[in-house]
Amino acid sequence: MKQILSKSIVLIGSMGSGKSSIGKILSKKMGVRLSDTDKIIEKEVGKSIYEIFNELGEKYFRQVEEKVVGRVLDETAHVISTGGGSILSSKTRDAIKSKSFSIWVQCNVDTISKRIHDQERRPLLKNKNIVDTLIKKNKERIKFYRHADSYIVNENSNIEMTVDAIVKELLSKKVVNK
Ligand code: S3P
């Protein structure tokens, strides 16, 4: 059955919480596009996230991130998976609030540290104690994640079940109409 999205769905939450994986499955299920903002940034700048942080600095990365998230939010309704620090920008937070239905993807830091392999996209974790760094980052960011319209706990190894729970929530909140 065709499902109609009334607004874009934005996935926010900590590095490694599973936003990109959930985004891929969710967008397929909804029959809409996926914007993975980290991937868009890499393509537009022509460098990996690691290179951007290393060569151009985090401030530059955040400026591009703000522009990219703002732009995809203005496109027709689809699924948007964001980097964990995107909500550090008040402009981004306001745009997410007014233009989308946001979901905070939650995951325990111990589970994340076991899942994380690709550090090219996570320079903030490179050569660091992953659990300690994630706890520190979450402390600064949780106040922003909390403003999401909904949340999902992504601890289940069966990600399809997690996505099904999201779809159910979207139907009940009328973000998706059958
Ligand atoms: C970051 C999260 C990363 C990526 C960059 C910075 C962050 O994305 O945008 O490494 O500050 O939390 P994921 O949340 O997909 O890991």
PDB file of C-alpha atoms and ligand atoms in Angstrom:
ATOM      1  CA  MET A   1       0.000   0.000   0.000  1.00  0.00           C
ATOM      2  CA  LYS A   2       1.353   3.426  -0.903  1.00  0.00           C
ATOM      3  CA  GLN A   3       2.251   5.493   2.110  1.00  0.00           C
ATOM      4  CA  ILE A   4       2.299   9.257   2.065  1.00  0.00           C
ATOM      5  CA  LEU A   5       4.716  11.215   4.187  1.00  0.00           C
ATOM      6  CA  SER A   6       3.325  14.517   5.445  1.00  0.00           C
ATOM      7  CA  LYS A   7       6.803  15.841   6.346  1.00  0.00           C
ATOM      8  CA  SER A   8      10.394  14.697   6.339  1.00  0.00           C
ATOM      9  CA  ILE A   9      11.585  12.332   9.041  1.00  0.00           C
ATOM     10  CA  VAL A  10      14.863  13.391  10.609  1.00  0.00           C
ATOM     11  CA  LEU A  11      16.968  10.932  12.578  1.00  0.00           C
ATOM     12  CA  ILE A  12      19.123  12.518  15.276  1.00  0.00           C
ATOM     13  CA  GLY A  13      21.257  10.993  18.025  1.00  0.00           C
ATOM     14  CA  SER A  14      24.725   9.983  19.079  1.00  0.00           C
ATOM     15  CA  MET A  15      27.491   8.787  16.741  1.00  0.00           C
ATOM     16  CA  GLY A  16      27.054   5.101  16.051  1.00  0.00           C
ATOM     17  CA  SER A  17      23.504   4.901  17.394  1.00  0.00           C
ATOM     18  CA  GLY A  18      22.343   3.458  14.046  1.00  0.00           C
ATOM     19  CA  LYS A  19      20.815   6.490  12.282  1.00  0.00           C
ATOM     20  CA  SER A  20      22.291   5.646   8.869  1.00  0.00           C
ATOM     21  CA  SER A  21      21.273   1.961   8.962  1.00  0.00           C
ATOM     22  CA  ILE A  22      17.778   2.792  10.195  1.00  0.00           C
ATOM     23  CA  GLY A  23      17.511   5.552   7.595  1.00  0.00           C
ATOM     24  CA  LYS A  24      18.320   3.146   4.746  1.00  0.00           C
ATOM     25  CA  ILE A  25      15.683   0.584   5.755  1.00  0.00           C
ATOM     26  CA  LEU A  26      13.079   3.169   6.737  1.00  0.00           C
ATOM     27  CA  SER A  27      13.367   5.072   3.459  1.00  0.00           C
ATOM     28  CA  LYS A  28      12.980   1.833   1.469  1.00  0.00           C
ATOM     29  CA  LYS A  29       9.924   0.880   3.510  1.00  0.00           C
ATOM     30  CA  MET A  30       8.352   4.284   2.959  1.00  0.00           C
ATOM     31  CA  GLY A  31       9.304   4.334  -0.707  1.00  0.00           C
ATOM     32  CA  VAL A  32      11.065   7.697  -0.348  1.00  0.00           C
ATOM     33  CA  ARG A  33      14.619   8.971  -0.779  1.00  0.00           C
ATOM     34  CA  LEU A  34      17.233   8.994   1.936  1.00  0.00           C
ATOM     35  CA  SER A  35      19.551  11.910   2.586  1.00  0.00           C
ATOM     36  CA  ASP A  36      22.540  10.851   4.665  1.00  0.00           C
ATOM     37  CA  THR A  37      23.982  14.263   5.449  1.00  0.00           C
ATOM     38  CA  ASP A  38      27.513  12.983   6.228  1.00  0.00           C
ATOM     39  CA  LYS A  39      27.654  11.338   2.794  1.00  0.00           C
ATOM     40  CA  ILE A  40      26.379  14.499   1.090  1.00  0.00           C
ATOM     41  CA  ILE A  41      29.022  16.575   2.888  1.00  0.00           C
ATOM     42  CA  GLU A  42      31.795  14.178   1.808  1.00  0.00           C
ATOM     43  CA  LYS A  43      30.617  14.313  -1.785  1.00  0.00           C
ATOM     44  CA  GLU A  44      30.279  18.094  -1.890  1.00  0.00           C
ATOM     45  CA  VAL A  45      33.600  18.846  -0.213  1.00  0.00           C
ATOM     46  CA  GLY A  46      35.335  16.009  -2.062  1.00  0.00           C
ATOM     47  CA  LYS A  47      36.999  14.705   1.089  1.00  0.00           C
ATOM     48  CA  SER A  48      36.188  12.143   3.785  1.00  0.00           C
ATOM     49  CA  ILE A  49      34.772  13.412   7.096  1.00  0.00           C
ATOM     50  CA  TYR A  50      38.139  12.570   8.641  1.00  0.00           C
ATOM     51  CA  GLU A  51      40.011  14.666   6.065  1.00  0.00           C
ATOM     52  CA  ILE A  52      37.578  17.562   6.483  1.00  0.00           C
ATOM     53  CA  PHE A  53      38.112  17.635  10.261  1.00  0.00           C
ATOM     54  CA  ASN A  54      41.845  17.168   9.899  1.00  0.00           C
ATOM     55  CA  GLU A  55      42.585  19.552   7.037  1.00  0.00           C
ATOM     56  CA  LEU A  56      39.798  22.141   7.237  1.00  0.00           C
ATOM     57  CA  GLY A  57      38.732  21.897  10.897  1.00  0.00           C
ATOM     58  CA  GLU A  58      35.557  21.082  12.797  1.00  0.00           C
ATOM     59  CA  LYS A  59      34.250  24.650  12.463  1.00  0.00           C
ATOM     60  CA  TYR A  60      34.284  24.354   8.680  1.00  0.00           C
ATOM     61  CA  PHE A  61      32.607  20.938   8.868  1.00  0.00           C
ATOM     62  CA  ARG A  62      29.828  22.392  11.070  1.00  0.00           C
ATOM     63  CA  GLN A  63      29.231  25.253   8.603  1.00  0.00           C
ATOM     64  CA  VAL A  64      28.833  22.838   5.693  1.00  0.00           C
ATOM     65  CA  GLU A  65      26.701  20.528   7.855  1.00  0.00           C
ATOM     66  CA  GLU A  66      24.344  23.399   8.758  1.00  0.00           C
ATOM     67  CA  LYS A  67      23.917  24.299   5.081  1.00  0.00           C
ATOM     68  CA  VAL A  68      23.363  20.708   3.944  1.00  0.00           C
ATOM     69  CA  VAL A  69      20.818  19.875   6.673  1.00  0.00           C
ATOM     70  CA  GLY A  70      18.985  23.156   5.994  1.00  0.00           C
ATOM     71  CA  ARG A  71      18.847  22.418   2.281  1.00  0.00           C
ATOM     72  CA  VAL A  72      17.597  18.813   2.480  1.00  0.00           C
ATOM     73  CA  LEU A  73      14.901  19.935   4.937  1.00  0.00           C
ATOM     74  CA  ASP A  74      13.523  22.175   2.182  1.00  0.00           C
ATOM     75  CA  GLU A  75      13.189  19.297  -0.278  1.00  0.00           C
ATOM     76  CA  THR A  76      10.051  17.166  -0.655  1.00  0.00           C
ATOM     77  CA  ALA A  77       9.328  14.930   2.316  1.00  0.00           C
ATOM     78  CA  HIS A  78      11.843  12.095   2.703  1.00  0.00           C
ATOM     79  CA  VAL A  79      14.063  10.439   5.313  1.00  0.00           C
ATOM     80  CA  ILE A  80      17.093  12.384   6.576  1.00  0.00           C
ATOM     81  CA  SER A  81      19.865  10.837   8.617  1.00  0.00           C
ATOM     82  CA  THR A  82      22.077  13.436  10.327  1.00  0.00           C
ATOM     83  CA  GLY A  83      25.498  13.450  11.982  1.00  0.00           C
ATOM     84  CA  GLY A  84      25.432  13.274  15.778  1.00  0.00           C
ATOM     85  CA  GLY A  85      26.639  16.850  16.196  1.00  0.00           C
ATOM     86  CA  SER A  86      24.284  18.534  13.736  1.00  0.00           C
ATOM     87  CA  ILE A  87      21.984  19.654  16.569  1.00  0.00           C
ATOM     88  CA  LEU A  88      24.798  21.803  18.008  1.00  0.00           C
ATOM     89  CA  SER A  89      23.607  24.479  15.577  1.00  0.00           C
ATOM     90  CA  SER A  90      20.584  26.433  16.828  1.00  0.00           C
ATOM     91  CA  LYS A  91      19.627  27.193  13.228  1.00  0.00           C
ATOM     92  CA  THR A  92      19.573  23.462  12.466  1.00  0.00           C
ATOM     93  CA  ARG A  93      17.586  22.723  15.630  1.00  0.00           C
ATOM     94  CA  ASP A  94      14.963  25.322  14.699  1.00  0.00           C
ATOM     95  CA  ALA A  95      14.703  24.044  11.117  1.00  0.00           C
ATOM     96  CA  ILE A  96      14.332  20.429  12.297  1.00  0.00           C
ATOM     97  CA  LYS A  97      11.612  21.489  14.752  1.00  0.00           C
ATOM     98  CA  SER A  98       9.592  23.494  12.264  1.00  0.00           C
ATOM     99  CA  LYS A  99      10.005  21.419   9.100  1.00  0.00           C
ATOM    100  CA  SER A 100      10.187  17.762  10.103  1.00  0.00           C
ATOM    101  CA  PHE A 101       9.183  14.972  12.431  1.00  0.00           C
ATOM    102  CA  SER A 102      12.349  14.164  14.367  1.00  0.00           C
ATOM    103  CA  ILE A 103      13.264  10.878  15.972  1.00  0.00           C
ATOM    104  CA  TRP A 104      16.028  10.522  18.543  1.00  0.00           C
ATOM    105  CA  VAL A 105      17.788   7.204  17.943  1.00  0.00           C
ATOM    106  CA  GLN A 106      19.025   6.044  21.341  1.00  0.00           C
ATOM    107  CA  CYS A 107      21.643   3.419  22.016  1.00  0.00           C
ATOM    108  CA  ASN A 108      23.750   2.461  24.993  1.00  0.00           C
ATOM    109  CA  VAL A 109      27.395   3.634  24.746  1.00  0.00           C
ATOM    110  CA  ASP A 110      28.713   0.104  25.397  1.00  0.00           C
ATOM    111  CA  THR A 111      26.670  -1.252  22.482  1.00  0.00           C
ATOM    112  CA  ILE A 112      27.899   1.633  20.292  1.00  0.00           C
ATOM    113  CA  SER A 113      31.549   1.031  21.152  1.00  0.00           C
ATOM    114  CA  LYS A 114      31.184  -2.612  20.055  1.00  0.00           C
ATOM    115  CA  ARG A 115      29.461  -1.582  16.814  1.00  0.00           C
ATOM    116  CA  ILE A 116      31.754   1.220  15.703  1.00  0.00           C
ATOM    117  CA  HIS A 117      34.393   0.230  13.177  1.00  0.00           C
ATOM    118  CA  ASP A 118      34.505   3.021  10.598  1.00  0.00           C
ATOM    119  CA  GLN A 119      36.489   5.812  12.206  1.00  0.00           C
ATOM    120  CA  GLU A 120      37.038   7.671   8.918  1.00  0.00           C
ATOM    121  CA  ARG A 121      33.620   9.182   9.515  1.00  0.00           C
ATOM    122  CA  ARG A 122      34.199   9.684  13.228  1.00  0.00           C
ATOM    123  CA  PRO A 123      37.389  11.690  13.731  1.00  0.00           C
ATOM    124  CA  LEU A 124      36.151  12.744  17.169  1.00  0.00           C
ATOM    125  CA  LEU A 125      36.577   9.131  18.307  1.00  0.00           C
ATOM    126  CA  LYS A 126      39.887   8.375  16.632  1.00  0.00           C
ATOM    127  CA  ASN A 127      42.576   7.299  19.114  1.00  0.00           C
ATOM    128  CA  LYS A 128      40.208   8.060  21.999  1.00  0.00           C
ATOM    129  CA  ASN A 129      38.455   5.930  24.561  1.00  0.00           C
ATOM    130  CA  ILE A 130      35.161   5.503  22.707  1.00  0.00           C
ATOM    131  CA  VAL A 131      32.935   4.996  25.776  1.00  0.00           C
ATOM    132  CA  ASP A 132      34.373   7.983  27.695  1.00  0.00           C
ATOM    133  CA  THR A 133      34.202  10.256  24.650  1.00  0.00           C
ATOM    134  CA  LEU A 134      30.626   9.282  23.836  1.00  0.00           C
ATOM    135  CA  ILE A 135      29.545   9.841  27.443  1.00  0.00           C
ATOM    136  CA  LYS A 136      31.153  13.300  27.398  1.00  0.00           C
ATOM    137  CA  LYS A 137      29.574  14.229  24.043  1.00  0.00           C
ATOM    138  CA  ASN A 138      26.166  12.925  25.128  1.00  0.00           C
ATOM    139  CA  LYS A 139      26.331  15.041  28.276  1.00  0.00           C
ATOM    140  CA  GLU A 140      26.663  18.159  26.119  1.00  0.00           C
ATOM    141  CA  ARG A 141      24.095  17.085  23.548  1.00  0.00           C
ATOM    142  CA  ILE A 142      21.333  15.241  25.360  1.00  0.00           C
ATOM    143  CA  LYS A 143      19.511  18.507  26.095  1.00  0.00           C
ATOM    144  CA  PHE A 144      19.152  18.966  22.329  1.00  0.00           C
ATOM    145  CA  TYR A 145      18.301  15.363  21.441  1.00  0.00           C
ATOM    146  CA  ARG A 146      15.515  15.541  24.056  1.00  0.00           C
ATOM    147  CA  HIS A 147      13.556  17.991  21.923  1.00  0.00           C
ATOM    148  CA  ALA A 148      12.916  15.353  19.258  1.00  0.00           C
ATOM    149  CA  ASP A 149       9.272  14.624  18.479  1.00  0.00           C
ATOM    150  CA  SER A 150       9.800  10.966  19.317  1.00  0.00           C
ATOM    151  CA  TYR A 151      12.527   8.483  20.225  1.00  0.00           C
ATOM    152  CA  ILE A 152      13.437   4.883  19.533  1.00  0.00           C
ATOM    153  CA  VAL A 153      15.786   2.598  21.435  1.00  0.00           C
ATOM    154  CA  ASN A 154      18.021   0.839  18.923  1.00  0.00           C
ATOM    155  CA  GLU A 155      19.411  -2.014  21.016  1.00  0.00           C
ATOM    156  CA  ASN A 156      17.657  -4.853  19.218  1.00  0.00           C
ATOM    157  CA  SER A 157      20.013  -6.774  16.931  1.00  0.00           C
ATOM    158  CA  ASN A 158      17.081  -7.134  14.535  1.00  0.00           C
ATOM    159  CA  ILE A 159      17.040  -3.660  13.008  1.00  0.00           C
ATOM    160  CA  GLU A 160      13.947  -4.476  10.904  1.00  0.00           C
ATOM    161  CA  MET A 161      11.966  -4.726  14.151  1.00  0.00           C
ATOM    162  CA  THR A 162      13.240  -1.328  15.248  1.00  0.00           C
ATOM    163  CA  VAL A 163      12.205   0.175  11.926  1.00  0.00           C
ATOM    164  CA  ASP A 164       8.771  -1.476  12.131  1.00  0.00           C
ATOM    165  CA  ALA A 165       8.312   0.176  15.536  1.00  0.00           C
ATOM    166  CA  ILE A 166       9.173   3.547  13.949  1.00  0.00           C
ATOM    167  CA  VAL A 167       6.644   3.009  11.139  1.00  0.00           C
ATOM    168  CA  LYS A 168       3.960   2.185  13.708  1.00  0.00           C
ATOM    169  CA  GLU A 169       4.767   5.390  15.586  1.00  0.00           C
ATOM    170  CA  LEU A 170       4.673   7.431  12.350  1.00  0.00           C
ATOM    171  CA  LEU A 171       1.253   6.004  11.516  1.00  0.00           C
ATOM    172  CA  SER A 172      -0.107   6.710  14.986  1.00  0.00           C
ATOM    173  CA  LYS A 173       1.201  10.298  14.878  1.00  0.00           C
ATOM    174  CA  LYS A 174      -0.235  10.697  11.355  1.00  0.00           C
ATOM    175  CA  VAL A 175       3.170  11.610   9.921  1.00  0.00           C
ATOM    176  CA  VAL A 176       2.457   8.814   7.482  1.00  0.00           C
ATOM    177  CA  ASN A 177      -0.962   8.218   5.965  1.00  0.00           C
ATOM    178  CA  LYS A 178      -1.920   4.995   4.316  1.00  0.00           C
TER     179      LYS A 178
HETATM  180  C1  S3P B   1      29.844  13.576  14.485  1.00  0.00           C
HETATM  181  C2  S3P B   1      29.141  12.474  14.057  1.00  0.00           C
HETATM  182  C3  S3P B   1      29.421  11.801  12.781  1.00  0.00           C
HETATM  183  C4  S3P B   1      30.016  12.792  11.782  1.00  0.00           C
HETATM  184  C5  S3P B   1      31.203  13.493  12.369  1.00  0.00           C
HETATM  185  C6  S3P B   1      30.877  14.257  13.648  1.00  0.00           C
HETATM  186  C7  S3P B   1      29.526  14.142  15.810  1.00  0.00           C
HETATM  187  O1  S3P B   1      28.245  11.217  12.244  1.00  0.00           O
HETATM  188  O2  S3P B   1      29.045  13.745  11.414  1.00  0.00           O
HETATM  189  O3  S3P B   1      32.190  12.519  12.615  1.00  0.00           O
HETATM  190  O4  S3P B   1      29.971  15.256  16.125  1.00  0.00           O
HETATM  191  O5  S3P B   1      28.792  13.470  16.594  1.00  0.00           O
HETATM  192  P1  S3P B   1      27.488   9.938  12.913  1.00  0.00           P
HETATM  193  O6  S3P B   1      26.579  10.471  13.968  1.00  0.00           O
HETATM  194  O7  S3P B   1      26.767   9.325  11.784  1.00  0.00           O
HETATM  195  O8  S3P B   1      28.552   9.060  13.468  1.00  0.00           O
END
